[in-house]
XYZ file of C-alpha atoms in Angstrom:
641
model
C 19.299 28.917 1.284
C 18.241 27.071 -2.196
C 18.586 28.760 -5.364
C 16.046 30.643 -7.048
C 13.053 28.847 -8.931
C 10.294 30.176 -10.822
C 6.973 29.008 -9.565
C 4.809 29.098 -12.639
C 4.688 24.999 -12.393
C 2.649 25.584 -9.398
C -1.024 26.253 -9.077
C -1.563 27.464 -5.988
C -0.118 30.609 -3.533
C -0.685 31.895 -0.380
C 0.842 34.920 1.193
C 2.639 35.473 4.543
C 3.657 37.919 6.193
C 6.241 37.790 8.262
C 6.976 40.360 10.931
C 10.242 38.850 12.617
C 13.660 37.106 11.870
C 13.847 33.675 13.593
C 12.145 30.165 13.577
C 8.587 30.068 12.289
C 5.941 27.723 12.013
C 2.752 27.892 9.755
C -0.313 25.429 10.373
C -1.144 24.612 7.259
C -4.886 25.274 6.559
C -7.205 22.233 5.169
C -7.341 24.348 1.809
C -3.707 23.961 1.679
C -3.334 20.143 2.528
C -6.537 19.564 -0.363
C -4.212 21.341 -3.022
C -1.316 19.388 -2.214
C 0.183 16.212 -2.698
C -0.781 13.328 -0.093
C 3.235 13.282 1.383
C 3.002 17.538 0.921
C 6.230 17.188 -1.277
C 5.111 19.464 -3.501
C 4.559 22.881 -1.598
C 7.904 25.765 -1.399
C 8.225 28.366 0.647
C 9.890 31.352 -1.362
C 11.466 34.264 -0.098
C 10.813 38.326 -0.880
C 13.827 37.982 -3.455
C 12.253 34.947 -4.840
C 14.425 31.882 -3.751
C 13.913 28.997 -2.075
C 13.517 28.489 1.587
C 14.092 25.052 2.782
C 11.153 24.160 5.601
C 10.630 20.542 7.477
C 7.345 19.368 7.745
C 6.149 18.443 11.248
C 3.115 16.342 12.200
C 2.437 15.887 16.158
C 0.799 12.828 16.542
C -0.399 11.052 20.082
C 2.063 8.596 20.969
C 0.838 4.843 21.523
C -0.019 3.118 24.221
C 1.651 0.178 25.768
C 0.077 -2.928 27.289
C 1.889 -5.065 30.463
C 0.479 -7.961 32.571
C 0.114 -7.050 36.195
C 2.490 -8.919 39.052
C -0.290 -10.496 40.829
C -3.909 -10.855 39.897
C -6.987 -12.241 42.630
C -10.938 -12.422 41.994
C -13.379 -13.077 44.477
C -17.016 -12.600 45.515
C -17.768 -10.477 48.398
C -21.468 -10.240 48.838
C -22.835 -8.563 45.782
C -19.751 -8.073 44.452
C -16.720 -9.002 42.636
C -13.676 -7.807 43.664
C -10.611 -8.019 41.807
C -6.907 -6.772 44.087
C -4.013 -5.901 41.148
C -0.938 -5.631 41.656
C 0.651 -3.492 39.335
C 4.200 -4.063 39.305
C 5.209 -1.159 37.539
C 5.602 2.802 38.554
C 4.920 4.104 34.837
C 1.884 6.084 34.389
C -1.414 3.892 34.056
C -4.257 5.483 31.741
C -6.539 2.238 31.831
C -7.374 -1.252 32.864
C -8.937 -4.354 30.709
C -10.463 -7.313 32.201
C -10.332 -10.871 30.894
C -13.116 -12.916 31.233
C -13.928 -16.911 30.286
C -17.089 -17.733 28.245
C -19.717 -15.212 26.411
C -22.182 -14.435 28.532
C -23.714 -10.917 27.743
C -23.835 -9.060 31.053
C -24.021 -5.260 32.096
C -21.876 -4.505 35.069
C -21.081 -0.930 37.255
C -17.548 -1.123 38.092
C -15.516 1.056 40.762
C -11.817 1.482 40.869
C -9.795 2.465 43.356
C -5.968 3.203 43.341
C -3.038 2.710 46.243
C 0.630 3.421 46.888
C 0.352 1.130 50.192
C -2.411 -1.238 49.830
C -3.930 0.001 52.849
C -4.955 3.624 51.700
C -7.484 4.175 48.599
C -8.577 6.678 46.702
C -10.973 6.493 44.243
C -10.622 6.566 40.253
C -13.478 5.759 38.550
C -17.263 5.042 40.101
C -19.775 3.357 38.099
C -17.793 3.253 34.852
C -20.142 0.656 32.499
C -18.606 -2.944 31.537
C -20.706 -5.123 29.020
C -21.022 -7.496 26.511
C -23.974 -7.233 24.641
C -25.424 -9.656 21.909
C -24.008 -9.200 18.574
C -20.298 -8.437 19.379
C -20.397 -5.130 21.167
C -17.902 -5.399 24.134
C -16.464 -3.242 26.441
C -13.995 -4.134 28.855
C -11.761 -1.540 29.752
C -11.689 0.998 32.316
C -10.436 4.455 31.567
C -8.205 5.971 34.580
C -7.042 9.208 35.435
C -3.170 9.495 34.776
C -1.166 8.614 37.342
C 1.098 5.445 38.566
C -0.429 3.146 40.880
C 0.993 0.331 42.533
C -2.062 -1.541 43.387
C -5.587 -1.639 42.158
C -9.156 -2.386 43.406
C -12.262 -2.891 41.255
C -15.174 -3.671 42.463
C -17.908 -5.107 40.261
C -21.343 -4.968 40.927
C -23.419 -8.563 40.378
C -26.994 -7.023 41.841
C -28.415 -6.766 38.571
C -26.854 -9.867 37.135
C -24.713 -13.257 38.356
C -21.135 -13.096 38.732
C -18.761 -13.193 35.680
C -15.641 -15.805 35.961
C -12.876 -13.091 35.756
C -9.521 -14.399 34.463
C -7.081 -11.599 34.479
C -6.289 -8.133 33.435
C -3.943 -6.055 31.241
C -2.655 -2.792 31.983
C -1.833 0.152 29.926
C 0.411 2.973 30.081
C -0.575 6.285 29.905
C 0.783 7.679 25.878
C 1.626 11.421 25.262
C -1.349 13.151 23.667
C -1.047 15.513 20.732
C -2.729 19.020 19.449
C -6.048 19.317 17.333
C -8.060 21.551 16.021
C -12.197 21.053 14.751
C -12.398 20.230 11.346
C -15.883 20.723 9.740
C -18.070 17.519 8.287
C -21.128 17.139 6.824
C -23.244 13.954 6.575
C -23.539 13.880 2.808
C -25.720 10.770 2.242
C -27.391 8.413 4.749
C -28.112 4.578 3.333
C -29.983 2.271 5.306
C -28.725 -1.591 4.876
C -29.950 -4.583 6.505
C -28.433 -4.288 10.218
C -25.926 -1.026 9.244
C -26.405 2.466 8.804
C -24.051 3.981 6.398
C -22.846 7.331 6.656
C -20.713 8.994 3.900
C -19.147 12.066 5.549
C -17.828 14.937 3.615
C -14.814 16.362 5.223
C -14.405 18.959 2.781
C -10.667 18.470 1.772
C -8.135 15.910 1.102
C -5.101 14.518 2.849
C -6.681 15.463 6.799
C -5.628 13.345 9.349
C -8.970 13.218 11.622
C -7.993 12.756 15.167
C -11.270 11.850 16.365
C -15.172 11.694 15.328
C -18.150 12.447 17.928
C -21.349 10.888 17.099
C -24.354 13.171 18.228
C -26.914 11.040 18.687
C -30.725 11.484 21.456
C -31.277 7.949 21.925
C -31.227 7.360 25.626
C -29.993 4.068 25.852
C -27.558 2.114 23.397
C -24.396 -0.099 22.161
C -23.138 0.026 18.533
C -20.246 -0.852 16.879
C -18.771 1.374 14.504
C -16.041 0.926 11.566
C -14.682 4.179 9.980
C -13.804 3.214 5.949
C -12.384 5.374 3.287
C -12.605 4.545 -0.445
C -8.900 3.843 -1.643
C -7.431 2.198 -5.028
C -7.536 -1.298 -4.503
C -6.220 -2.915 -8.626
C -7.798 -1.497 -10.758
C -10.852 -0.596 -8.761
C -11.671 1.252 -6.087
C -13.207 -0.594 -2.735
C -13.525 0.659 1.280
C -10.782 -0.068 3.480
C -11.398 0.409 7.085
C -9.215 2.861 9.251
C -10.519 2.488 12.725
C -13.133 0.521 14.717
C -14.358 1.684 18.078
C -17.808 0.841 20.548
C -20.055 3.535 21.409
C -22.485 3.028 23.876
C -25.214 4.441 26.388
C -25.388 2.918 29.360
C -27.632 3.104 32.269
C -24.846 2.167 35.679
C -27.435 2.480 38.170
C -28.589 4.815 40.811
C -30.731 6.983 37.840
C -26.657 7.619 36.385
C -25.801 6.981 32.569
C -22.450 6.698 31.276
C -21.759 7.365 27.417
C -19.009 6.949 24.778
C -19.680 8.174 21.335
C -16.186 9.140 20.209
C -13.898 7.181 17.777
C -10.346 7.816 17.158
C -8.979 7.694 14.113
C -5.693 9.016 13.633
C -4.755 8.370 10.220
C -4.484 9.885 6.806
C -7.226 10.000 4.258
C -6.179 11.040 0.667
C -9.994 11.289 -0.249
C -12.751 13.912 0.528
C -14.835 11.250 1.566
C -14.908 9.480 4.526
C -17.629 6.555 5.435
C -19.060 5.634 8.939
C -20.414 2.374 9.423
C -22.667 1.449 12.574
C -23.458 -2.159 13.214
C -27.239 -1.794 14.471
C -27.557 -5.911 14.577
C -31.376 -6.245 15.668
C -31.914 -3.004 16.807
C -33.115 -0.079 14.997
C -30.703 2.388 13.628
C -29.869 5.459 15.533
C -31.345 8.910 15.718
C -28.391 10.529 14.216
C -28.526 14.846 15.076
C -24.804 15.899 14.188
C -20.928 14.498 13.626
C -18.191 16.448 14.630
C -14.644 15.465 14.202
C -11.135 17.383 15.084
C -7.958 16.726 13.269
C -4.289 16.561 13.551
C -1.921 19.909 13.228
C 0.370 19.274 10.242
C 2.939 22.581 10.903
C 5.321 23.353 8.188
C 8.414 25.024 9.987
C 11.230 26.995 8.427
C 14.047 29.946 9.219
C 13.453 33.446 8.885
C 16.416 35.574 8.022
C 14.449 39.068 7.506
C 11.069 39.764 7.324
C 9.168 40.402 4.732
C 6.497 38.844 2.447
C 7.140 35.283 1.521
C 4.744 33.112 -0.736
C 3.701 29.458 0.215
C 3.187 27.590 -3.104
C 0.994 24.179 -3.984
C -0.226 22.255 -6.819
C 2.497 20.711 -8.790
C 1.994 17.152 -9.570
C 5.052 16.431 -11.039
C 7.652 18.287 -9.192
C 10.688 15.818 -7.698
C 10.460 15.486 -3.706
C 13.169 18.550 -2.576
C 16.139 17.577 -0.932
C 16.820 20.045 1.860
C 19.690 20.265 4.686
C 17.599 20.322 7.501
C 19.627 18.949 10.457
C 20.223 22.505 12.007
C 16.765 23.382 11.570
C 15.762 20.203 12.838
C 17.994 20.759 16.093
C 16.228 24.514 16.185
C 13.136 22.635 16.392
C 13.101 20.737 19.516
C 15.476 23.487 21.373
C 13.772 26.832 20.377
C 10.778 28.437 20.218
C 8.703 29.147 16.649
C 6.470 32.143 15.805
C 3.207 31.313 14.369
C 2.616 32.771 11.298
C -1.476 32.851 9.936
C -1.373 31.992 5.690
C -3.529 34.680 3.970
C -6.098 32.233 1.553
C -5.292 29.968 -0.870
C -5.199 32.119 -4.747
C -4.536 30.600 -8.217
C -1.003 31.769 -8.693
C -1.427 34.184 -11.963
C 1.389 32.794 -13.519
C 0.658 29.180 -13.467
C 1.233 27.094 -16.825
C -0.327 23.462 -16.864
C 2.263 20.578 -16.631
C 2.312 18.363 -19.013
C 0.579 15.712 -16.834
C -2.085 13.063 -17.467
C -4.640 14.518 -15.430
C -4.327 17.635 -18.052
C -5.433 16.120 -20.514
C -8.657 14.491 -21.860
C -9.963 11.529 -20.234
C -10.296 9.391 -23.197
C -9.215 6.073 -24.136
C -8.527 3.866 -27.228
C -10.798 3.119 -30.111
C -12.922 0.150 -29.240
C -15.078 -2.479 -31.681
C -18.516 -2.763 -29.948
C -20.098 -5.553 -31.845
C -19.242 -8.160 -29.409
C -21.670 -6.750 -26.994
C -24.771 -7.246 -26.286
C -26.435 -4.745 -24.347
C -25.575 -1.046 -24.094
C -27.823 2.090 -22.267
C -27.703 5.688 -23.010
C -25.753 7.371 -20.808
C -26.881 11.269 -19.994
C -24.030 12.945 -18.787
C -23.827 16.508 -17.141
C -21.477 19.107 -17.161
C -17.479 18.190 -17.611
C -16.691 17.167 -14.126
C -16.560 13.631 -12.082
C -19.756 11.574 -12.319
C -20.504 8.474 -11.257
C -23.546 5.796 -12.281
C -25.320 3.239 -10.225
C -24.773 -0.434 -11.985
C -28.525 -0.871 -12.017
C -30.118 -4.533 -11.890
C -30.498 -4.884 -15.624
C -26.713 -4.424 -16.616
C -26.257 -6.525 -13.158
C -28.257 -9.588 -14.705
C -26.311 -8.810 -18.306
C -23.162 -8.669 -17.331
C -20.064 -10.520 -16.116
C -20.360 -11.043 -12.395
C -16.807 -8.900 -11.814
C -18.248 -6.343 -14.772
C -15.202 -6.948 -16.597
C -17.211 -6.287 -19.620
C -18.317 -2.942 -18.832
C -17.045 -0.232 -21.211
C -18.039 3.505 -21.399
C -17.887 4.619 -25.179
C -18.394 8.030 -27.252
C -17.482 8.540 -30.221
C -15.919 5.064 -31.230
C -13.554 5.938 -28.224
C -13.434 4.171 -24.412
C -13.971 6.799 -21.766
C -11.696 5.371 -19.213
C -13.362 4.896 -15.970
C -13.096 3.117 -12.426
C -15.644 0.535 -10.465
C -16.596 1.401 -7.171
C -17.522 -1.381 -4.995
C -19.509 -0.345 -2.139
C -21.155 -1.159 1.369
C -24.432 -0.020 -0.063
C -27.224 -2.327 -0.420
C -30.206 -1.677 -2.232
C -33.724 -3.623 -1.326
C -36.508 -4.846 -4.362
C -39.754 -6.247 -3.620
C -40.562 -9.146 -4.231
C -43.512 -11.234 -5.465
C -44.322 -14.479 -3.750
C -47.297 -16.855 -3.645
C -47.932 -19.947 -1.886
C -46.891 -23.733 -2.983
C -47.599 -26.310 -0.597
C -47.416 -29.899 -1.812
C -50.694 -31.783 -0.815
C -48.522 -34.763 -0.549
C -46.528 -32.983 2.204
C -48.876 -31.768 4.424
C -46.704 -30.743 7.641
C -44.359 -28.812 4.858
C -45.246 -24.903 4.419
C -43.690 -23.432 0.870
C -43.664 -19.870 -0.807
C -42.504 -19.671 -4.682
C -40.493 -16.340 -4.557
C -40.587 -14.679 -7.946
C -37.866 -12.341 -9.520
C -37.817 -10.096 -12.572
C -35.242 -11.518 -14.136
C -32.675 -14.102 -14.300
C -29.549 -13.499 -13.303
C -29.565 -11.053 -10.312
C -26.494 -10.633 -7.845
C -28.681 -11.361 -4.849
C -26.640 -11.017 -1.530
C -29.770 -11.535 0.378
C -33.369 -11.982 1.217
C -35.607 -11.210 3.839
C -38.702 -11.683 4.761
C -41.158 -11.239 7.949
C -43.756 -13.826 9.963
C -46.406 -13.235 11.707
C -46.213 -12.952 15.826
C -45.956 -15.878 17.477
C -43.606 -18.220 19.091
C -41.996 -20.696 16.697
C -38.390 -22.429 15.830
C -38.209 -23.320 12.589
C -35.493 -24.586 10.036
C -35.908 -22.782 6.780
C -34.488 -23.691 2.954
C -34.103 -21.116 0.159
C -33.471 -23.297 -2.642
C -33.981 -23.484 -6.764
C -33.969 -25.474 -9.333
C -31.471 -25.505 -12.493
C -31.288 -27.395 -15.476
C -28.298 -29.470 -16.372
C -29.784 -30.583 -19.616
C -32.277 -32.258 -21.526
C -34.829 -33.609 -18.670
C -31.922 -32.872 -15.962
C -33.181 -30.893 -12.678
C -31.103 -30.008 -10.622
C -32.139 -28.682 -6.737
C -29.526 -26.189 -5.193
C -29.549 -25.000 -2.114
C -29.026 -21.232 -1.272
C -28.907 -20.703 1.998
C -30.617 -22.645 5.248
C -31.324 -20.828 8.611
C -32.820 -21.654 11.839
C -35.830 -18.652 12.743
C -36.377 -18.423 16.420
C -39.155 -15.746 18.181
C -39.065 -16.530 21.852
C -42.443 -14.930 24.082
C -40.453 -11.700 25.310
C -38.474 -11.371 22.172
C -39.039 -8.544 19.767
C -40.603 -9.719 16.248
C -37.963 -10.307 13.562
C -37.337 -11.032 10.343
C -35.670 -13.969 8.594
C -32.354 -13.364 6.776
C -31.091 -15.852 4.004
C -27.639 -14.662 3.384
C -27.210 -16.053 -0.098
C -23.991 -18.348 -1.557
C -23.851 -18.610 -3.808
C -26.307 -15.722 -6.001
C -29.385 -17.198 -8.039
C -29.605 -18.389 -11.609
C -33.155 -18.544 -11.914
C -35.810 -16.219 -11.876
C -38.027 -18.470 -9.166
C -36.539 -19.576 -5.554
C -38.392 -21.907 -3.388
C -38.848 -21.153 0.365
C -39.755 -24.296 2.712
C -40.099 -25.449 6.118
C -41.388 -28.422 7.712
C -43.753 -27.212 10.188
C -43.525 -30.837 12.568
C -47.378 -30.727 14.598
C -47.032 -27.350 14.586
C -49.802 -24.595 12.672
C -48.574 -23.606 9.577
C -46.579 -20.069 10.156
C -47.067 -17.100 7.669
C -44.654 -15.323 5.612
C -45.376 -12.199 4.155
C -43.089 -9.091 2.549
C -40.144 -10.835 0.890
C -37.414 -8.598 0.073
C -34.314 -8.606 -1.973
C -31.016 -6.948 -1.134
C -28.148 -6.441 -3.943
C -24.615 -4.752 -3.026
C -24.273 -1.226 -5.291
C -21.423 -0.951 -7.486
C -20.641 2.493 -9.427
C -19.032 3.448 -12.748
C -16.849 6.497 -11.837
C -15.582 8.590 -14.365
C -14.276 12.255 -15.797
C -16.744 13.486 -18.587
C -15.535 16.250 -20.707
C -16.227 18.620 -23.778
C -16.557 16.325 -26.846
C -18.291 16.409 -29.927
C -21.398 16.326 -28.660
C -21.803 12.456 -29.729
C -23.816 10.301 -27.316
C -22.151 8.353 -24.408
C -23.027 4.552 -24.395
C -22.392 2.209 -21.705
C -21.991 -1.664 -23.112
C -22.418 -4.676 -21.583
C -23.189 -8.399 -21.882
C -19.994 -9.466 -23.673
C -18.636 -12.494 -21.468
C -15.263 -13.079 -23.196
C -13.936 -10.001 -23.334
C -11.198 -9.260 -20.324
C -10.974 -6.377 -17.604
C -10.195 -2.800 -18.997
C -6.613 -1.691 -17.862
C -6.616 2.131 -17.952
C -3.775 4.361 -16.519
C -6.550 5.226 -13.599
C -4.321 4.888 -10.755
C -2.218 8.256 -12.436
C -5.968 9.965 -12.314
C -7.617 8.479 -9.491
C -6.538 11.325 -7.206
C -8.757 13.760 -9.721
C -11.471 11.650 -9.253
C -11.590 11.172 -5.538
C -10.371 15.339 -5.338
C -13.677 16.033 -7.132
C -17.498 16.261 -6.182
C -19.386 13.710 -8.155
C -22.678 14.229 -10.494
C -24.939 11.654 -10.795
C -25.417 10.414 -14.643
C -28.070 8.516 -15.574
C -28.774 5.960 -17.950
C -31.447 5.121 -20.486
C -33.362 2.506 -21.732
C -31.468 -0.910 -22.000
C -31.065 -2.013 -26.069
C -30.697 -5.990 -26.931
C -28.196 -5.513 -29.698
C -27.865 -8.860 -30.655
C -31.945 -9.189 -31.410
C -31.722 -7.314 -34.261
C -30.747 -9.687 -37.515
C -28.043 -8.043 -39.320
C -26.570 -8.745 -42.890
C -23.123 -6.768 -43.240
C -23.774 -4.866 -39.835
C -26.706 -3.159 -41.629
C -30.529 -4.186 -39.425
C -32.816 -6.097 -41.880
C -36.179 -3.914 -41.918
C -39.096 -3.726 -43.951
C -39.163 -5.928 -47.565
C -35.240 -6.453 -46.801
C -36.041 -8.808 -44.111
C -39.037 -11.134 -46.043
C -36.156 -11.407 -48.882
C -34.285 -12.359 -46.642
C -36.215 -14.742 -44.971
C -37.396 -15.974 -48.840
C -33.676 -16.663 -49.799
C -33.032 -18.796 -46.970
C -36.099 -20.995 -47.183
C -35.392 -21.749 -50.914
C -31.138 -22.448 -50.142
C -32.702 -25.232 -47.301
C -35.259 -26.957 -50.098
C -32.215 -27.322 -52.542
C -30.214 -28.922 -49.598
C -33.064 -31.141 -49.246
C -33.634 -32.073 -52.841
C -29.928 -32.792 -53.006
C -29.851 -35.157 -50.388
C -32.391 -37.003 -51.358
C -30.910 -38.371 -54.864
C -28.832 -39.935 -52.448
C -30.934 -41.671 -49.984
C -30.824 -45.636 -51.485
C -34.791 -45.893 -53.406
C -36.529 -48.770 -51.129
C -36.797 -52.120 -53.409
């Protein structure tokens, strides 16, 4: 037993109740894993007399699977089909089989699978179980099995629909221990739609979850995706989305009016953020009808020793508490040999006694003084209530400032609000104008000037559409750039090859740019050979979002600036990563910015704008300083003879 401590450092409580003596375990609710630290160091378990209980913390998690070759491997073509014979080699359990193949053909195959202790007696495993590989990446190769050892192996692949695929080998894997879950509730909280990817942020309510495993719900009848699960994590100084899990989901029609599906991926990891994204690779094909996601999630079970019964108190919250140092191994032996009661947490309440730590994420979220007149630019910045907001880096401070937005500073009162940049997998489209520019010289030569708003925009992309038809062309996205007096430069952006074969559905043209623009006009061309001119029509432009994430509070009431367009200044270093938790705990606000101000168009004299008769004086004094200077110089230009 520890000694007594007094829990006013903590924020949190929750109440058991514990009927018996003896070895109990308490699954710890989401609510109680959000108030937490991400390693749960902070939570104690206190008995009715008020001391400390030590507890282990246990996380079941599925064990993973291993991979081994197979003793003997054989393909052949029997009629219709392939068949491959295994040999397995091994009496460990088998949960699944993946086929090798040579080349990248895109196929869609039925395959059957049949098991045997003998090699003369089979029973069957699996029966029309889909195999593919479909344009774009999406590949499936592996056969799920039912658990159970199997010395030899039959598949038989079905090449009715399709010509035989060159088969190389296989890889076998052993069956892995699974581990409990319970449904965990997620909302869809925002749905963007990017060139070729759907973007999904998912809400999962609380922090520090370990999602086992996402379901997709989704009434499109036939399908194959690929899908990347991210998370937004500190990356520097910044924050950026770092991918967890990857995973193909498919619909598949096997033949013989059956369909086979897969919409699940597995996770299985951590996430210290509220916020979790889903990515689906769509390629060509239009994004899915999306109805639902569902998700389950990992047990985390904090176990401890009971001596009485009796009303014990779970606490949570304390950022700055040291990590406790229990002696645990005869509670750790109890664990695996004896049985635990489950004991049900009442809710989580603010413990009445709590007293703020003396912590940074306590305290205001304000930074040094800062000297603005180096910039250029700023907006008004209309912030809401004091909680965590975030703005969207819109095109004009995009075009203004540094192409990292090192120079981007957040300012009331004289002071720096500190903040972090949020670099995203969101891309936003503009229109764009466009008129054509052939060159009568260069008749067999089709050319569109492409016009933007302003110089200076982070273009990732452009797309744009053609009419029907069948064509191969070779297009160029170029510009041209000064290098000085009577210097043009061409530069190339990006070059692409546009195919539309008879049976092939209509697409666009992407120009993936590199590197970004300079110049407000681009030039589009391609040299249409003895071929009729083709059409372009709807150009688009795509930019990648970045945000400004930050923790307003109650000031003075003084407006909120954000400045920009200062190109020596350096990065900001805050002390975010000691506050980025608070920020990714919280739900944002969207803030929103004003009109953009040139500061350096105004003429100044002693920081004070020249307005009115000030500025003709002004204008009067210099004029008269320049005559004198020319009057001088002329008593000493030699007098021609």
């Amino acid at each position: 037993m520890a000694a007594a401590i007094t829990p006013n450092e903590w924020r949190f409580r929750q109440v058991l109740e514990v009927s018996q003596s003896g070895l109990t375990r308490v699954s710890l609710p989401a609510g109680t894993l959000d108030a937490a630290r991400p390693s749960l160091e902070d939570l104690r378990m206190i008995d009715p007399d008020g001391r400390e209980v030590p507890y282990i913390i246990d996380r079941p998690l599925p064990q993973p699977e291993s991979a081994l070759r197979p003793k003997d491997f054989r393909a052949s073509i029997e009629g219709p089909n392939t068949r491959l014979n295994i040999v397995t080699g091994t009496h460990s359990t088998l949960r699944a089989v993946s086929l090798e193949i040579a080349g990248q053909t895109e196929f869609i195959k039925p395959a059957r699978v049949e098991g045997s202790h003998d090699g003369r007696n089979w029973q069957l495993l699996a029966d029309h179980e889909p195999i593919f590989r479909m344009a774009g990446g999406a590949t499936k190769l592996r056969v799920s099995l039912p658990d159970g050892a199997w010395e030899f192996l039959r598949l038989t692949i079905g090449d009715t629909r399709s010509p035989p695929i060159p088969f190389t080998g296989a890889e076998l894997h052993n069956g892995a221990l699974a581990a409990p879950s319970e449904p965990m509730t997620v909302a869809i909280k925002s749905r963007d739609e990017n060139p070729g990817v759907t973007r999904l942020a998912l809400n999962l309510g609380a922090m520090n979850l370990t999602p086992a495993i996402i379901h997709i719900e989704t009434t499109d009848p036939l399908f194959a995706r690929t899908v990347a699960v991210a998370v937004p994590q500190m990356n520097g100084d910044d924050l950026a989305e770092q991918t967890l899990a990857s995973a193909i989901i498919y619909r598949m029609d096997t033949g013989g009016g059956k369909t086979e599906s897969r919409t699940d991926v597995v996770i299985d990891q951590q996430v210290n953020a509220r916020e979790l994204l889903l990515l689906i690779a769509n390629g060509d094909s239009p994004p899915l009808a999306i109805t639902g996601i569902r998700a389950e999630r990992r047990t985390v079970n904090l176990v401890f020793s009971v001596p009485r019964p009796g009303r014990y108190l779970l606490l949570a919250g304390n950022s700055q508490c040291p990590v406790p140092n229990y002696d645990l191994t005869t509670l750790a032996q109890d664990l695996k040999a004896l049985k635990s009661v489950a004991v049900v947490p009442s809710a989580m309440t603010d413990n009445p006694e709590y007293k703020a730590a003396d912590s940074l994420a306590a305290v205001s979220f304000t930074g040094a003084k800062i000297d603005v007149r180096p910039w250029a630019f700023r907006k008004s910045v209309k912030v809401g209530p004091p909680d965590t907001q975030q703005i969207d880096v819109d095109l004009d401070i995009l075009a203004r400032a540094a192409h990292d937005l090192r120079d981007l500073r957040l300012v009331c009162d004289d002071r720096q609000i500190p903040f972090l940049v949020e670099k995203t997998s969101i891309s936003r489209a503009i229109p764009l104008g466009f008129t054509p520019a052939d060159d009568p010289k260069k008749p067999n030569v089709s050319r569109w000037s492409v016009k933007l708003a302003k110089a200076g925009w982070p273009i990732a992309r452009i797309i744009c559409s053609a009419n029907p038809g069948v064509f191969q062309r070779d297009f160029r996205l170029s510009e041209t750039v000064s290098d000085g007096p009577g210097e043009d430069e061409r530069r190339i952006l990006s070059a692409v090859t546009w195919t539309q074969t008879p049976n092939q559905k209509v697409r666009d043209v992407v120009f993936e740019l590199n590197p970004a623009p300079v110049t407000d006009t681009l030039m589009v061309e391609t040299d249409n050979g003895d071929n009729p001119p083709i059409q372009l029509s709807n150009f688009r432009a795509y930019y990648p979002v970045s945000r400004v994430v930050f923790k307003s509070s109650v000031g003075t009431g003084a407006p909120t600036w954000l400045y920009y367009g200062n190109p020596d200044v350096s990065a900001p270093h805050y002390d975010m990563t000691l506050v980025a938790r608070e920020l990714l705990r919280s739900e944002r606000s969207a803030a929103s910015t004003g009109p953009e101000e040139n500061l350096k168009a105004r003429a100044t004299v002693n920081g004070d704008t020249l307005t009115g008769p000030s500025r003709y004086i002004f204008w009067g004094v210099l004029a008269l300083v320049v005559v004198g200077l020319l009057l001088v110089v002329a008593r000493f230009v030699p007098k021609a003879e």
